Tab-separated table of C-alpha atoms in Angstrom:
chain	number	residue	atom	x	y	z
A	1232	MET	CA	114.687	103.137	112.340
A	1233	PHE	CA	117.074	105.921	111.276
A	1234	THR	CA	117.669	107.104	114.841
A	1235	SER	CA	118.835	103.680	115.907
A	1236	MET	CA	121.198	103.561	112.950
A	1237	ILE	CA	122.809	106.849	113.926
A	1238	VAL	CA	123.072	106.221	117.669
A	1239	ARG	CA	124.227	102.624	117.445
A	1240	SER	CA	127.228	102.956	115.175
A	1241	SER	CA	129.466	100.134	116.466
A	1242	SER	CA	130.085	97.125	114.239
A	1243	SER	CA	128.323	94.705	116.580
A	1244	ALA	CA	125.305	97.004	116.883
A	1245	LYS	CA	125.026	97.266	113.113
A	1246	GLN	CA	125.224	93.526	112.719
A	1247	SER	CA	122.458	92.999	115.274
A	1248	LEU	CA	120.319	95.573	113.442
A	1249	LEU	CA	120.856	93.700	110.187
A	1250	ARG	CA	119.935	90.400	111.809
A	1251	ARG	CA	116.708	91.818	113.201
A	1252	SER	CA	115.588	92.922	109.732
A	1253	PHE	CA	115.106	89.340	108.490
A	1254	SER	CA	114.063	86.089	110.044
A	1255	SER	CA	116.592	84.278	107.856
A	1256	GLY	CA	119.494	86.386	109.121
A	1257	SER	CA	120.715	87.118	105.562
A	1258	VAL	CA	120.510	90.492	103.842
A	1259	PRO	CA	119.947	90.424	100.056
A	1260	GLU	CA	121.888	92.742	97.767
A	1261	ARG	CA	119.623	95.666	96.833
A	1262	LYS	CA	120.410	98.572	94.507
A	1263	VAL	CA	118.480	101.796	95.061
A	1264	ALA	CA	118.632	104.609	92.503
A	1265	ILE	CA	117.620	108.171	93.379
A	1266	LEU	CA	116.824	110.386	90.386
A	1267	GLY	CA	117.185	114.022	91.383
A	1268	ALA	CA	119.700	113.242	94.110
A	1269	ALA	CA	121.354	116.670	94.190
A	1270	GLY	CA	118.145	118.583	94.912
A	1271	GLY	CA	116.468	119.806	98.073
A	1272	ILE	CA	114.728	116.481	98.680
A	1273	GLY	CA	117.307	114.314	96.945
A	1274	GLN	CA	120.271	115.168	99.185
A	1275	PRO	CA	118.675	114.390	102.567
A	1276	LEU	CA	117.002	111.371	100.964
A	1277	ALA	CA	120.413	110.140	99.814
A	1278	LEU	CA	121.693	110.531	103.379
A	1279	LEU	CA	118.776	108.573	104.846
A	1280	MET	CA	119.091	105.785	102.283
A	1281	LYS	CA	122.823	105.554	103.007
A	1282	LEU	CA	121.856	104.893	106.640
A	1283	ASN	CA	119.480	102.081	105.657
A	1284	PRO	CA	121.138	98.657	106.153
A	1285	LEU	CA	118.872	97.082	103.524
A	1286	VAL	CA	120.663	99.045	100.756
A	1287	SER	CA	123.855	97.516	99.346
A	1288	SER	CA	124.286	99.854	96.360
A	1289	LEU	CA	123.162	103.487	96.268
A	1290	SER	CA	123.055	105.089	92.837
A	1291	LEU	CA	122.673	108.881	92.824
A	1292	TYR	CA	121.668	110.648	89.609
A	1293	ASP	CA	121.046	114.265	88.665
A	1294	ILE	CA	121.805	116.671	85.841
A	1295	ALA	CA	124.504	118.412	87.929
A	1296	ASN	CA	126.467	118.242	91.206
A	1297	THR	CA	125.880	114.537	91.847
A	1298	PRO	CA	129.558	113.507	92.197
A	1299	GLY	CA	129.902	115.875	95.154
A	1300	VAL	CA	126.789	114.539	96.873
A	1301	ALA	CA	127.992	110.973	96.284
A	1302	ALA	CA	131.459	111.731	97.667
A	1303	ASP	CA	129.936	113.366	100.730
A	1304	VAL	CA	127.492	110.603	101.723
A	1305	GLY	CA	129.920	107.948	100.480
A	1306	HIS	CA	132.216	108.669	103.421
A	1307	ILE	CA	129.572	107.466	105.874
A	1308	ASN	CA	130.556	104.109	107.390
A	1309	THR	CA	127.483	102.067	106.475
A	1310	ARG	CA	127.006	99.059	104.235
A	1311	SER	CA	126.082	100.559	100.875
A	1312	GLU	CA	128.500	101.578	98.147
A	1313	VAL	CA	127.660	104.954	96.615
A	1314	VAL	CA	128.192	106.125	93.029
A	1315	GLY	CA	127.159	109.499	91.633
A	1316	TYR	CA	126.084	109.865	88.008
A	1317	MET	CA	125.631	113.180	86.207
A	1318	GLY	CA	123.964	114.076	82.921
A	1319	ASP	CA	121.894	112.251	80.322
A	1320	ASP	CA	124.813	110.143	79.120
A	1321	ASN	CA	125.100	108.423	82.503
A	1322	LEU	CA	121.427	107.785	83.230
A	1323	ALA	CA	121.612	104.214	81.901
A	1324	LYS	CA	124.482	103.346	84.264
A	1325	ALA	CA	122.617	104.882	87.173
A	1326	LEU	CA	119.558	102.715	86.534
A	1327	GLU	CA	120.970	99.365	85.408
A	1328	GLY	CA	120.271	96.645	87.962
A	1329	ALA	CA	118.160	98.838	90.253
A	1330	ASP	CA	115.646	97.087	92.496
A	1331	LEU	CA	114.022	100.358	93.566
A	1332	VAL	CA	114.001	103.731	91.802
A	1333	ILE	CA	112.985	106.811	93.813
A	1334	ILE	CA	112.136	109.955	91.837
A	1335	PRO	CA	112.259	113.304	93.681
A	1336	ALA	CA	113.436	115.080	90.485
A	1337	GLY	CA	111.821	118.331	89.439
A	1338	VAL	CA	111.771	122.027	90.203
A	1339	PRO	CA	109.983	123.903	92.989
A	1340	ARG	CA	107.486	126.584	92.079
A	1341	LYS	CA	109.265	129.948	91.654
A	1342	PRO	CA	107.938	133.513	91.735
A	1343	GLY	CA	106.008	134.313	88.576
A	1344	MET	CA	105.595	130.652	87.664
A	1345	THR	CA	102.039	129.409	87.148
A	1346	ARG	CA	100.879	125.975	88.252
A	1347	ASP	CA	100.710	124.993	84.585
A	1348	ASP	CA	104.313	126.112	84.082
A	1349	LEU	CA	105.367	123.959	87.017
A	1350	PHE	CA	103.302	121.031	85.784
A	1351	ASN	CA	104.777	121.142	82.281
A	1352	ILE	CA	108.366	121.246	83.540
A	1353	ASN	CA	108.047	118.477	86.131
A	1354	ALA	CA	105.799	116.312	83.949
A	1355	GLY	CA	108.368	116.525	81.172
A	1356	ILE	CA	111.165	115.500	83.539
A	1357	VAL	CA	109.138	112.533	84.811
A	1358	LYS	CA	108.249	111.490	81.268
A	1359	ASN	CA	111.919	111.356	80.234
A	1360	LEU	CA	113.070	109.552	83.372
A	1361	CYS	CA	110.323	106.924	83.103
A	1362	SER	CA	111.259	106.265	79.474
A	1363	ALA	CA	114.774	105.483	80.709
A	1364	ILE	CA	113.482	103.281	83.541
A	1365	ALA	CA	111.434	101.278	81.024
A	1366	LYS	CA	114.587	100.694	79.009
A	1367	TYR	CA	117.255	100.091	81.642
A	1368	CYS	CA	115.527	98.627	84.725
A	1369	PRO	CA	112.031	97.560	83.626
A	1370	HIS	CA	111.441	95.294	86.628
A	1371	ALA	CA	112.311	97.819	89.348
A	1372	LEU	CA	109.816	99.214	91.832
A	1373	VAL	CA	109.250	102.895	91.040
A	1374	SER	CA	108.530	105.298	93.881
A	1375	MET	CA	107.275	108.703	92.652
A	1376	ILE	CA	107.850	111.812	94.767
A	1377	SER	CA	107.901	114.420	91.959
A	1378	ASN	CA	104.878	116.688	92.152
A	1379	PRO	CA	102.088	116.809	91.268
A	1380	VAL	CA	101.975	113.132	92.310
A	1381	ASN	CA	98.260	112.933	91.412
A	1382	SER	CA	99.337	113.461	87.781
A	1383	THR	CA	102.938	112.185	87.619
A	1384	VAL	CA	101.973	108.631	88.595
A	1385	PRO	CA	99.441	108.385	85.719
A	1386	ILE	CA	102.106	109.865	83.412
A	1387	ALA	CA	104.551	107.148	84.467
A	1388	ALA	CA	101.909	104.462	83.932
A	1389	GLU	CA	101.247	105.675	80.385
A	1390	ILE	CA	104.962	105.815	79.522
A	1391	PHE	CA	105.447	102.272	80.837
A	1392	LYS	CA	102.409	101.064	78.863
A	1393	LYS	CA	103.880	102.503	75.661
A	1394	ALA	CA	107.115	100.632	76.381
A	1395	GLY	CA	105.166	97.404	76.924
A	1396	MET	CA	106.429	96.868	80.452
A	1397	TYR	CA	103.811	98.421	82.747
A	1398	ASP	CA	103.257	96.487	85.968
A	1399	GLU	CA	100.640	98.193	88.116
A	1400	LYS	CA	102.023	96.462	91.203
A	1401	LYS	CA	105.396	98.193	90.878
A	1402	LEU	CA	104.415	101.865	90.531
A	1403	PHE	CA	103.818	103.953	93.659
A	1404	GLY	CA	103.014	107.555	94.419
A	1405	VAL	CA	104.606	108.476	97.747
A	1406	THR	CA	101.913	109.901	100.031
A	1407	THR	CA	103.780	109.003	103.209
A	1408	LEU	CA	104.327	112.653	104.132
A	1409	ASP	CA	100.560	113.062	104.522
A	1410	VAL	CA	100.585	110.111	106.940
A	1411	VAL	CA	103.592	111.509	108.820
A	1412	ARG	CA	101.867	114.874	109.210
A	1413	ALA	CA	98.550	113.344	110.233
A	1414	LYS	CA	100.300	111.270	112.926
A	1415	THR	CA	102.221	114.272	114.249
A	1416	PHE	CA	99.252	116.644	114.333
A	1417	TYR	CA	96.916	114.015	115.826
A	1418	ALA	CA	99.386	113.060	118.561
A	1419	GLY	CA	99.684	116.698	119.560
A	1420	LYS	CA	95.931	117.134	119.984
A	1421	ALA	CA	95.293	113.690	121.504
A	1422	ASN	CA	98.230	114.087	123.902
A	1423	VAL	CA	99.574	110.608	123.117
A	1424	PRO	CA	103.139	109.519	122.214
A	1425	VAL	CA	103.547	110.115	118.486
A	1426	ALA	CA	105.523	106.884	118.028
A	1427	GLU	CA	102.418	104.905	119.019
A	1428	VAL	CA	100.078	106.707	116.584
A	1429	ASN	CA	98.811	105.385	113.284
A	1430	VAL	CA	96.499	107.289	110.922
A	1431	PRO	CA	95.558	106.020	107.440
A	1432	VAL	CA	95.418	108.720	104.754
A	1433	ILE	CA	93.516	108.107	101.519
A	1434	GLY	CA	92.733	109.884	98.251
A	1435	GLY	CA	95.576	111.737	96.597
A	1436	HIS	CA	98.537	113.944	97.468
A	1437	ALA	CA	97.402	117.555	97.086
A	1438	GLY	CA	95.054	119.816	99.012
A	1439	VAL	CA	91.494	118.569	99.293
A	1440	THR	CA	92.430	115.202	97.738
A	1441	ILE	CA	94.302	114.363	100.968
A	1442	LEU	CA	91.865	112.693	103.368
A	1443	PRO	CA	93.188	111.511	106.764
A	1444	LEU	CA	90.926	108.922	108.402
A	1445	PHE	CA	91.083	110.075	111.999
A	1446	SER	CA	88.100	107.838	112.802
A	1447	GLN	CA	90.491	104.910	112.278
A	1448	ALA	CA	93.407	106.460	114.178
A	1449	THR	CA	95.095	104.442	116.896
A	1450	PRO	CA	95.108	104.949	119.785
A	1451	GLN	CA	91.613	106.431	119.673
A	1452	ALA	CA	91.080	109.784	121.414
A	1453	ASN	CA	87.801	111.498	122.137
A	1454	LEU	CA	88.374	114.593	119.969
A	1455	SER	CA	85.530	116.909	119.005
A	1456	GLY	CA	84.249	117.296	115.473
A	1457	ASP	CA	85.719	120.812	115.278
A	1458	VAL	CA	89.158	119.530	116.266
A	1459	LEU	CA	89.025	116.718	113.707
A	1460	THR	CA	87.960	119.171	111.007
A	1461	ALA	CA	90.886	121.438	111.907
A	1462	LEU	CA	93.312	118.483	111.928
A	1463	THR	CA	92.087	117.430	108.483
A	1464	LYS	CA	92.562	120.954	107.120
A	1465	ARG	CA	96.035	121.233	108.625
A	1466	THR	CA	97.074	117.904	107.101
A	1467	GLN	CA	95.775	119.033	103.710
A	1468	ASP	CA	97.595	122.366	104.002
A	1469	GLY	CA	100.835	120.969	105.467
A	1470	GLY	CA	102.886	121.873	102.407
A	1471	THR	CA	101.628	125.450	102.419
A	1472	GLU	CA	102.443	125.725	106.124
A	1473	VAL	CA	106.095	124.905	105.389
A	1474	VAL	CA	106.324	127.218	102.366
A	1475	GLU	CA	104.959	130.114	104.428
A	1476	ALA	CA	107.288	129.343	107.342
A	1477	LYS	CA	110.226	129.422	104.912
A	1478	ALA	CA	108.962	132.782	103.611
A	1479	GLY	CA	108.676	131.492	100.062
A	1480	LYS	CA	112.330	130.422	99.945
A	1481	GLY	CA	111.658	126.686	99.980
A	1482	SER	CA	109.173	123.900	100.442
A	1483	ALA	CA	108.951	120.674	102.439
A	1484	THR	CA	112.263	119.045	101.646
A	1485	LEU	CA	113.480	117.500	104.924
A	1486	SER	CA	110.145	116.022	106.002
A	1487	MET	CA	109.538	114.812	102.440
A	1488	ALA	CA	112.940	113.123	102.364
A	1489	TYR	CA	112.138	111.416	105.670
A	1490	ALA	CA	108.764	110.259	104.354
A	1491	GLY	CA	110.338	109.056	101.107
A	1492	ALA	CA	112.939	107.097	103.046
A	1493	LEU	CA	110.264	105.508	105.236
A	1494	PHE	CA	108.332	104.340	102.191
A	1495	ALA	CA	111.498	103.115	100.473
A	1496	ASP	CA	112.334	101.076	103.575
A	1497	ALA	CA	108.864	99.494	103.406
A	1498	CYS	CA	109.374	98.665	99.721
A	1499	LEU	CA	112.723	97.010	100.442
A	1500	LYS	CA	111.245	94.984	103.300
A	1501	GLY	CA	108.465	93.881	100.946
A	1502	LEU	CA	111.003	92.826	98.310
A	1503	ASN	CA	112.832	90.855	100.999
A	1504	GLU	CA	109.542	89.141	101.960
A	1505	VAL	CA	109.247	90.585	105.438
A	1506	PRO	CA	105.624	89.756	106.372
A	1507	ASP	CA	102.791	92.236	106.977
A	1508	VAL	CA	104.365	95.391	105.547
A	1509	VAL	CA	101.444	97.798	105.101
A	1510	GLU	CA	101.745	101.444	104.054
A	1511	CYS	CA	99.497	104.025	102.430
A	1512	SER	CA	100.382	104.775	98.803
A	1513	TYR	CA	98.864	106.222	95.623
A	1514	VAL	CA	98.531	103.272	93.240
A	1515	GLN	CA	96.401	101.884	90.441
A	1516	SER	CA	93.290	100.770	92.261
A	1517	THR	CA	89.726	99.514	91.916
A	1518	ILE	CA	88.505	100.367	95.420
A	1519	THR	CA	86.825	103.510	94.031
A	1520	GLU	CA	85.726	104.411	90.504
A	1521	LEU	CA	88.997	106.344	90.051
A	1522	PRO	CA	91.867	104.520	88.295
A	1523	PHE	CA	94.456	105.741	90.826
A	1524	PHE	CA	93.827	106.194	94.528
A	1525	ALA	CA	95.827	106.333	97.759
A	1526	SER	CA	94.971	103.805	100.449
A	1527	LYS	CA	96.623	101.136	102.549
A	1528	VAL	CA	98.522	98.557	100.502
A	1529	ARG	CA	100.294	95.383	101.541
A	1530	LEU	CA	103.812	95.240	100.099
A	1531	GLY	CA	105.649	92.098	99.056
A	1532	LYS	CA	108.245	90.674	96.694
A	1533	ASN	CA	106.237	91.784	93.648
A	1534	GLY	CA	105.407	95.257	94.950
A	1535	VAL	CA	101.705	95.657	95.733
A	1536	GLU	CA	100.457	92.320	97.032
A	1537	GLU	CA	97.046	93.652	98.060
A	1538	VAL	CA	95.141	96.934	98.014
A	1539	LEU	CA	93.223	97.010	101.288
A	1540	ASP	CA	89.683	98.336	101.489
A	1541	LEU	CA	88.926	101.709	103.036
A	1542	GLY	CA	87.232	100.363	106.142
A	1543	PRO	CA	84.419	102.190	107.964
A	1544	LEU	CA	84.326	105.968	107.389
A	1545	SER	CA	82.688	108.648	109.507
A	1546	ASP	CA	80.050	110.848	107.890
A	1547	PHE	CA	82.608	113.671	107.708
A	1548	GLU	CA	85.068	111.360	105.924
A	1549	LYS	CA	82.398	110.111	103.523
A	1550	GLU	CA	81.687	113.719	102.565
A	1551	GLY	CA	85.404	114.352	102.145
A	1552	LEU	CA	85.754	111.299	99.923
A	1553	GLU	CA	83.019	112.488	97.570
A	1554	ALA	CA	84.418	116.024	97.583
A	1555	LEU	CA	87.925	114.938	96.545
A	1556	LYS	CA	86.905	112.729	93.624
A	1557	PRO	CA	86.313	115.413	90.944
A	1558	GLU	CA	89.664	117.121	91.565
A	1559	LEU	CA	91.578	113.833	91.690
A	1560	LYS	CA	89.836	112.648	88.501
A	1561	SER	CA	90.849	115.874	86.747
A	1562	SER	CA	94.491	115.514	87.859
A	1563	ILE	CA	94.633	111.912	86.625
A	1564	GLU	CA	93.172	112.895	83.247
A	1565	LYS	CA	95.637	115.761	82.964
A	1566	GLY	CA	98.547	113.364	83.475
A	1567	VAL	CA	97.241	110.831	80.964
A	1568	LYS	CA	96.676	113.586	78.385
A	1569	PHE	CA	100.211	114.940	78.869
A	1570	ALA	CA	101.795	111.509	78.503
A	1571	ASN	CA	99.954	110.886	75.233
A	1572	GLN	CA	100.642	114.238	73.597
């Protein structure tokens, strides 16, 4: 999608791209707000959303440096108008009228910082931003990138409940990066074109809670059990792989921005009633005993139209599913507890 937008930059090419997005030929006005737009994920995400022809208004918010980011991407000759908002006083303006809010806000883990330190900082940021969303754009779809997603989505749900505006169909944890990684790693081992690969990923969005279903991958390849085990482990440890490659000086920002933009595009297509938009996402769910779970969901004008069942699992995947449940349950409970403190 994004490649075609960059390569085909003529006016006629852009118009044909717009026409192909909808059977009706018309493109609705859609405002997308990015909270944390000046950060390591936020900046490339802002660029990718500026390239998306489904966006008519791009609202960029952060506590600092947002006007510069907005001026930079605002010079790109695509459809959306861009405005940068900075500081608490401008959060309301950033959110008002938003159809989709994407939240990559937060801090990366720094030397000497414990996981609890990181959790408390990012959870607090999410809590404050969701309180503002409840007040200024209560009907928007909310797409959560801020880690730990396994806990920040339950935090958001609790904040929205307190505000009396929680709609389980409109809150998403973005697990698309796990799918992107699973597709890439699988294609490499199966020796098939990566663009043709699809791999569902279920569970959560951290370590062992990430469970790629390679038994359901398409196209199917005859890979050994050892290879599939290694692919599963690599998908689960994808974030660590990037941190180590960056020698501790960063985390997965570019690939996460790409994954966030892919999921945002799916949300916008759903809002615009494009049929059969299915993506994996971490949502409120009843397909397991856990209150939140990542699986394939069908997206539509109201957000989640349907949570699809898990389908047939291999014995290895069944074991993985049972193994992830205690950790995911603990992360959910931690988020709920934080929100209600």
